[in-house]
CSV table of C-alpha atoms and ligand atoms in Angstrom, one decimal:
chain,number,residue,atom,x,y,z
A,153,MET,CA,20.1,-2.2,10.9
A,154,ASN,CA,22.1,0.9,10.1
A,155,LEU,CA,19.5,3.5,9.2
A,156,ASP,CA,22.2,5.8,7.7
A,157,LEU,CA,22.1,3.5,4.7
A,158,PHE,CA,18.5,4.8,4.2
A,159,ALA,CA,19.2,8.5,5.0
A,160,HIS,CA,16.3,10.5,3.6
A,161,PRO,CA,16.9,14.2,4.1
A,162,ASP,CA,13.6,15.1,2.4
A,163,PHE,CA,11.4,13.1,4.8
A,164,HIS,CA,9.3,15.8,6.4
A,165,PRO,CA,5.6,14.9,6.9
A,166,SER,CA,3.7,18.2,7.2
A,167,TRP,CA,1.8,17.0,10.2
A,168,ARG,CA,0.6,13.7,11.8
A,169,GLU,CA,-2.9,12.6,12.6
A,170,ASP,CA,-3.4,9.8,15.0
A,171,ILE,CA,-6.3,7.6,13.9
A,172,CYS,CA,-6.2,5.3,16.9
A,173,PRO,CA,-3.5,3.6,19.0
A,174,GLY,CA,-1.1,2.1,16.5
A,175,ALA,CA,-2.4,3.9,13.4
A,176,VAL,CA,-1.3,7.3,12.1
A,177,VAL,CA,-1.6,9.4,9.0
A,178,LEU,CA,1.6,11.2,8.0
A,179,ARG,CA,0.3,14.0,5.8
A,180,GLY,CA,2.3,14.9,2.8
A,181,ALA,CA,5.2,12.6,3.7
A,182,ALA,CA,5.6,11.2,0.2
A,183,LEU,CA,5.4,14.6,-1.6
A,184,ALA,CA,9.1,15.2,-1.9
A,185,ASP,CA,9.4,11.9,-3.8
A,186,GLU,CA,6.2,12.1,-5.9
A,187,ARG,CA,7.8,12.1,-9.3
A,188,GLU,CA,10.4,9.4,-8.5
A,189,LEU,CA,7.7,7.2,-7.1
A,190,LEU,CA,5.4,7.6,-10.1
A,191,LYS,CA,8.3,7.0,-12.5
A,192,ALA,CA,9.2,3.8,-10.6
A,193,ILE,CA,5.6,2.6,-10.7
A,194,ASN,CA,5.6,3.1,-14.5
A,195,ARG,CA,8.8,1.1,-14.9
A,196,ILE,CA,7.5,-1.7,-12.7
A,197,ALA,CA,4.2,-1.8,-14.6
A,198,ILE,CA,6.1,-2.3,-17.9
A,199,LYS,CA,7.8,-5.4,-16.5
A,200,ALA,CA,4.8,-6.7,-14.5
A,201,PRO,CA,1.6,-5.2,-16.0
A,202,PHE,CA,-1.4,-4.3,-13.8
A,203,GLN,CA,-4.0,-7.0,-13.6
A,204,TYR,CA,-7.6,-7.2,-12.4
A,205,ARG,CA,-7.5,-10.3,-10.2
A,206,ALA,CA,-10.3,-12.5,-9.0
A,207,THR,CA,-11.2,-13.1,-5.4
A,208,PRO,CA,-11.3,-16.7,-4.1
A,209,GLY,CA,-15.1,-16.4,-4.5
A,210,GLY,CA,-14.7,-15.6,-8.2
A,211,TYR,CA,-15.5,-11.9,-8.2
A,212,ALA,CA,-13.3,-9.6,-10.4
A,213,MET,CA,-11.7,-6.9,-8.3
A,214,SER,CA,-12.2,-3.3,-9.4
A,215,VAL,CA,-8.7,-2.4,-8.4
A,216,ALA,CA,-5.8,-3.3,-10.8
A,217,MET,CA,-2.7,-4.7,-9.1
A,218,THR,CA,0.9,-5.4,-9.5
A,219,ASN,CA,3.9,-5.9,-7.1
A,220,CYS,CA,7.5,-5.3,-6.6
A,221,GLY,CA,9.9,-6.7,-4.1
A,222,GLU,CA,10.8,-10.3,-3.1
A,223,LEU,CA,7.2,-11.2,-2.6
A,224,GLY,CA,4.0,-10.1,-4.3
A,225,TRP,CA,0.4,-10.5,-3.1
A,226,VAL,CA,-2.0,-12.2,-5.5
A,227,THR,CA,-5.4,-13.7,-5.4
A,228,ASP,CA,-7.3,-16.1,-7.6
A,229,ARG,CA,-9.7,-19.1,-7.2
A,230,GLN,CA,-7.0,-20.8,-5.2
A,231,GLY,CA,-7.0,-18.1,-2.5
A,232,TYR,CA,-5.0,-15.1,-1.3
A,233,ARG,CA,-1.2,-15.6,-1.0
A,234,TYR,CA,2.2,-14.1,-1.4
A,235,GLN,CA,4.5,-15.5,-4.2
A,236,THR,CA,7.9,-14.6,-5.6
A,237,THR,CA,6.8,-14.6,-9.2
A,238,SER,CA,4.0,-12.9,-11.3
A,239,PRO,CA,1.4,-15.4,-12.4
A,240,GLU,CA,1.3,-13.8,-15.8
A,241,THR,CA,5.0,-13.4,-16.7
A,242,ARG,CA,6.1,-16.3,-14.4
A,243,LYS,CA,9.2,-14.2,-13.7
A,244,GLN,CA,10.2,-12.7,-10.3
A,245,TRP,CA,8.5,-9.5,-9.4
A,246,PRO,CA,10.6,-6.4,-10.3
A,247,PRO,CA,12.9,-5.4,-7.4
A,248,MET,CA,11.7,-2.9,-4.8
A,249,PRO,CA,13.2,0.4,-5.8
A,250,ASP,CA,15.4,2.0,-3.1
A,251,ILE,CA,13.2,5.0,-2.9
A,252,PHE,CA,10.2,2.8,-2.0
A,253,ARG,CA,12.1,0.9,0.7
A,254,THR,CA,13.6,4.1,2.2
A,255,LEU,CA,10.4,5.9,2.3
A,256,ALA,CA,8.5,3.0,3.9
A,257,ILE,CA,11.2,2.4,6.5
A,258,HIS,CA,11.2,6.1,7.4
A,259,ALA,CA,7.4,6.3,7.6
A,260,ALA,CA,7.3,3.2,9.9
A,261,LYS,CA,10.0,4.7,12.1
A,262,GLU,CA,8.1,8.0,12.3
A,263,ALA,CA,5.1,6.1,13.4
A,264,GLY,CA,7.0,4.3,16.2
A,265,PHE,CA,7.9,1.0,14.4
A,266,ASP,CA,11.7,0.9,14.4
A,267,ASN,CA,12.5,-2.4,12.7
A,268,PHE,CA,10.3,-2.5,9.6
A,269,LEU,CA,11.9,-4.7,6.9
A,270,PRO,CA,9.4,-4.8,4.0
A,271,ASP,CA,9.8,-7.7,1.6
A,272,ALA,CA,6.6,-7.0,-0.4
A,273,CYS,CA,5.1,-4.0,-2.1
A,274,LEU,CA,1.6,-4.3,-3.5
A,275,ILE,CA,0.8,-1.6,-6.0
A,276,ASN,CA,-2.9,-0.8,-6.3
A,277,ARG,CA,-4.4,1.3,-9.2
A,278,TYR,CA,-7.8,2.7,-8.7
A,279,GLN,CA,-9.9,4.3,-11.5
A,280,PRO,CA,-13.2,6.1,-10.8
A,281,GLY,CA,-15.6,3.7,-9.2
A,282,ALA,CA,-12.9,1.3,-8.0
A,283,LYS,CA,-13.1,0.3,-4.4
A,284,MET,CA,-11.6,-2.0,-1.8
A,285,SER,CA,-14.1,-3.6,0.5
A,286,LEU,CA,-13.5,-3.8,4.2
A,287,HIS,CA,-10.8,-6.4,4.9
A,288,GLN,CA,-8.0,-7.3,7.3
A,289,ASP,CA,-4.4,-7.7,6.1
A,290,LYS,CA,-3.7,-11.1,7.6
A,291,ASP,CA,-1.7,-13.1,4.9
A,292,GLU,CA,1.6,-12.1,6.5
A,293,ASP,CA,3.6,-14.3,8.9
A,294,ASP,CA,4.4,-11.7,11.6
A,295,PHE,CA,1.8,-9.3,12.8
A,296,GLY,CA,4.5,-7.6,14.9
A,297,GLN,CA,5.5,-5.8,11.6
A,298,PRO,CA,3.3,-2.8,10.6
A,299,ILE,CA,1.7,-1.9,7.3
A,300,VAL,CA,2.8,1.2,5.4
A,301,SER,CA,0.5,2.6,2.8
A,302,ILE,CA,1.3,5.5,0.4
A,303,SER,CA,-1.3,7.4,-1.5
A,304,LEU,CA,-0.6,9.0,-4.8
A,305,GLY,CA,-2.9,10.8,-7.3
A,306,LEU,CA,-6.7,11.2,-6.9
A,307,PRO,CA,-8.0,11.5,-3.4
A,308,ALA,CA,-9.9,8.6,-1.7
A,309,VAL,CA,-11.8,7.9,1.4
A,310,PHE,CA,-10.1,5.3,3.6
A,311,GLN,CA,-12.4,3.5,6.0
A,312,PHE,CA,-10.8,2.4,9.2
A,313,GLY,CA,-12.7,0.0,11.4
A,314,GLY,CA,-12.2,-2.2,14.4
A,315,LEU,CA,-11.2,-5.8,14.9
A,316,GLU,CA,-14.6,-7.1,13.9
A,317,ARG,CA,-16.1,-6.5,10.4
A,318,SER,CA,-19.3,-5.1,12.0
A,319,ASP,CA,-17.4,-2.5,14.1
A,320,PRO,CA,-18.1,1.2,13.3
A,321,THR,CA,-15.6,2.7,10.8
A,322,LEU,CA,-13.9,6.1,10.7
A,323,ARG,CA,-13.6,7.8,7.4
A,324,VAL,CA,-10.2,9.4,6.7
A,325,ASN,CA,-9.6,11.4,3.5
A,326,LEU,CA,-6.3,10.4,1.9
A,327,THR,CA,-4.8,12.7,-0.6
A,328,HIS,CA,-1.7,12.7,-2.8
A,329,GLY,CA,1.5,12.2,-0.8
A,330,ASP,CA,-0.2,10.9,2.4
A,331,ILE,CA,1.3,7.9,4.2
A,332,VAL,CA,-0.8,5.8,6.6
A,333,VAL,CA,1.0,3.4,9.0
A,334,TRP,CA,-0.8,0.9,11.2
A,335,GLY,CA,0.6,-1.8,13.4
A,336,GLY,CA,0.7,-3.0,17.0
A,337,PRO,CA,-2.8,-2.9,18.5
A,338,ALA,CA,-4.2,-1.6,15.1
A,339,ARG,CA,-2.5,-4.2,12.9
A,340,LEU,CA,-5.5,-6.4,12.3
A,341,ARG,CA,-8.1,-3.6,12.1
A,342,TYR,CA,-10.5,-3.8,9.2
A,343,HIS,CA,-10.0,-1.2,6.5
A,344,GLY,CA,-11.1,-0.4,3.0
A,345,ILE,CA,-11.4,2.3,0.3
A,346,LEU,CA,-14.8,3.8,-0.8
A,347,PRO,CA,-15.5,4.0,-4.5
A,348,LEU,CA,-13.1,6.5,-6.1
A,349,LYS,CA,-14.7,9.7,-7.3
A,350,VAL,CA,-14.1,11.0,-10.8
A,351,GLY,CA,-11.3,13.5,-11.0
A,352,GLU,CA,-8.2,14.7,-12.7
A,353,HIS,CA,-4.9,14.8,-11.0
A,354,PRO,CA,-2.0,16.8,-12.5
A,355,LEU,CA,0.4,13.9,-12.2
A,356,THR,CA,-1.7,10.7,-12.4
A,357,GLY,CA,-4.7,11.8,-14.5
A,358,GLN,CA,-7.7,9.7,-13.6
A,359,TYR,CA,-6.0,7.3,-11.3
A,360,ARG,CA,-5.1,6.8,-7.7
A,361,PHE,CA,-2.1,4.7,-6.9
A,362,ASN,CA,-1.5,3.1,-3.5
A,363,LEU,CA,1.7,1.4,-2.5
A,364,THR,CA,1.3,-1.0,0.4
A,365,PHE,CA,4.5,-2.3,2.1
A,366,ARG,CA,4.5,-5.3,4.2
A,367,LYS,CA,6.8,-7.9,5.7
A,368,ALA,CA,5.1,-11.0,4.3
A,369,HIS,CA,7.5,-13.8,5.3
B,88,LIG,C1,-5.3,-2.0,0.9
B,88,LIG,O1,-5.9,-2.0,2.0
B,88,LIG,O2,-4.7,-2.9,0.4
B,88,LIG,C2,-5.4,-0.7,0.1
B,88,LIG,C3,-5.5,0.5,0.9
B,88,LIG,C4,-5.5,1.8,0.0
B,88,LIG,O3,-5.7,1.7,-1.2
B,88,LIG,O4,-5.2,2.9,0.5
B,89,LIG,FE1,-5.4,-3.9,3.2
């Protein structure tokens, strides 16, 4: 792919922190695009509103979700899956904004994954108390492609574990503008988000947003 198409002069992570082989935090890497990213989230949420979905076991998730891109991740009693349309609107997910795709591709490259071609972007919205239990991202076809995860708004504690649910977890504080990339030997590591603390962020108020980019199919 010609990366010039995705030139991004503002892509300057302030520093990188390796979590483990295959996983890195690019601190502040989304800061230059913060307003554009948040505006785009709002536009997407008008077309495909945030939903509290149910797990296959029937529990309501505390994180509200929507998607953009060719494919969107959904869950209900039938299971976890990717699909091209929103279950509520029955329309295709809104397209992935260029700024999303560009940033995700640059972050993946910075982390050592040169050929990332995301076709799915899950948008998670956390309010105080919302959490994401430890899980693996394994609904994708090709585990050779990494995960790129952008944090915006209120800070959160990211748990990063091993390949077994019972493995010990590291705790990584993620703040506004941080990007985490994991792939290769880290691709199937368990991870999650501890319950969000109450706070007020100048750009997002009482919310944390997370954009998770994947190549699903
Ligand atoms: C996820 O694992 O899908 C979400 C991670 C996050 O919110 O940072
Ligand atoms: Fe995940």
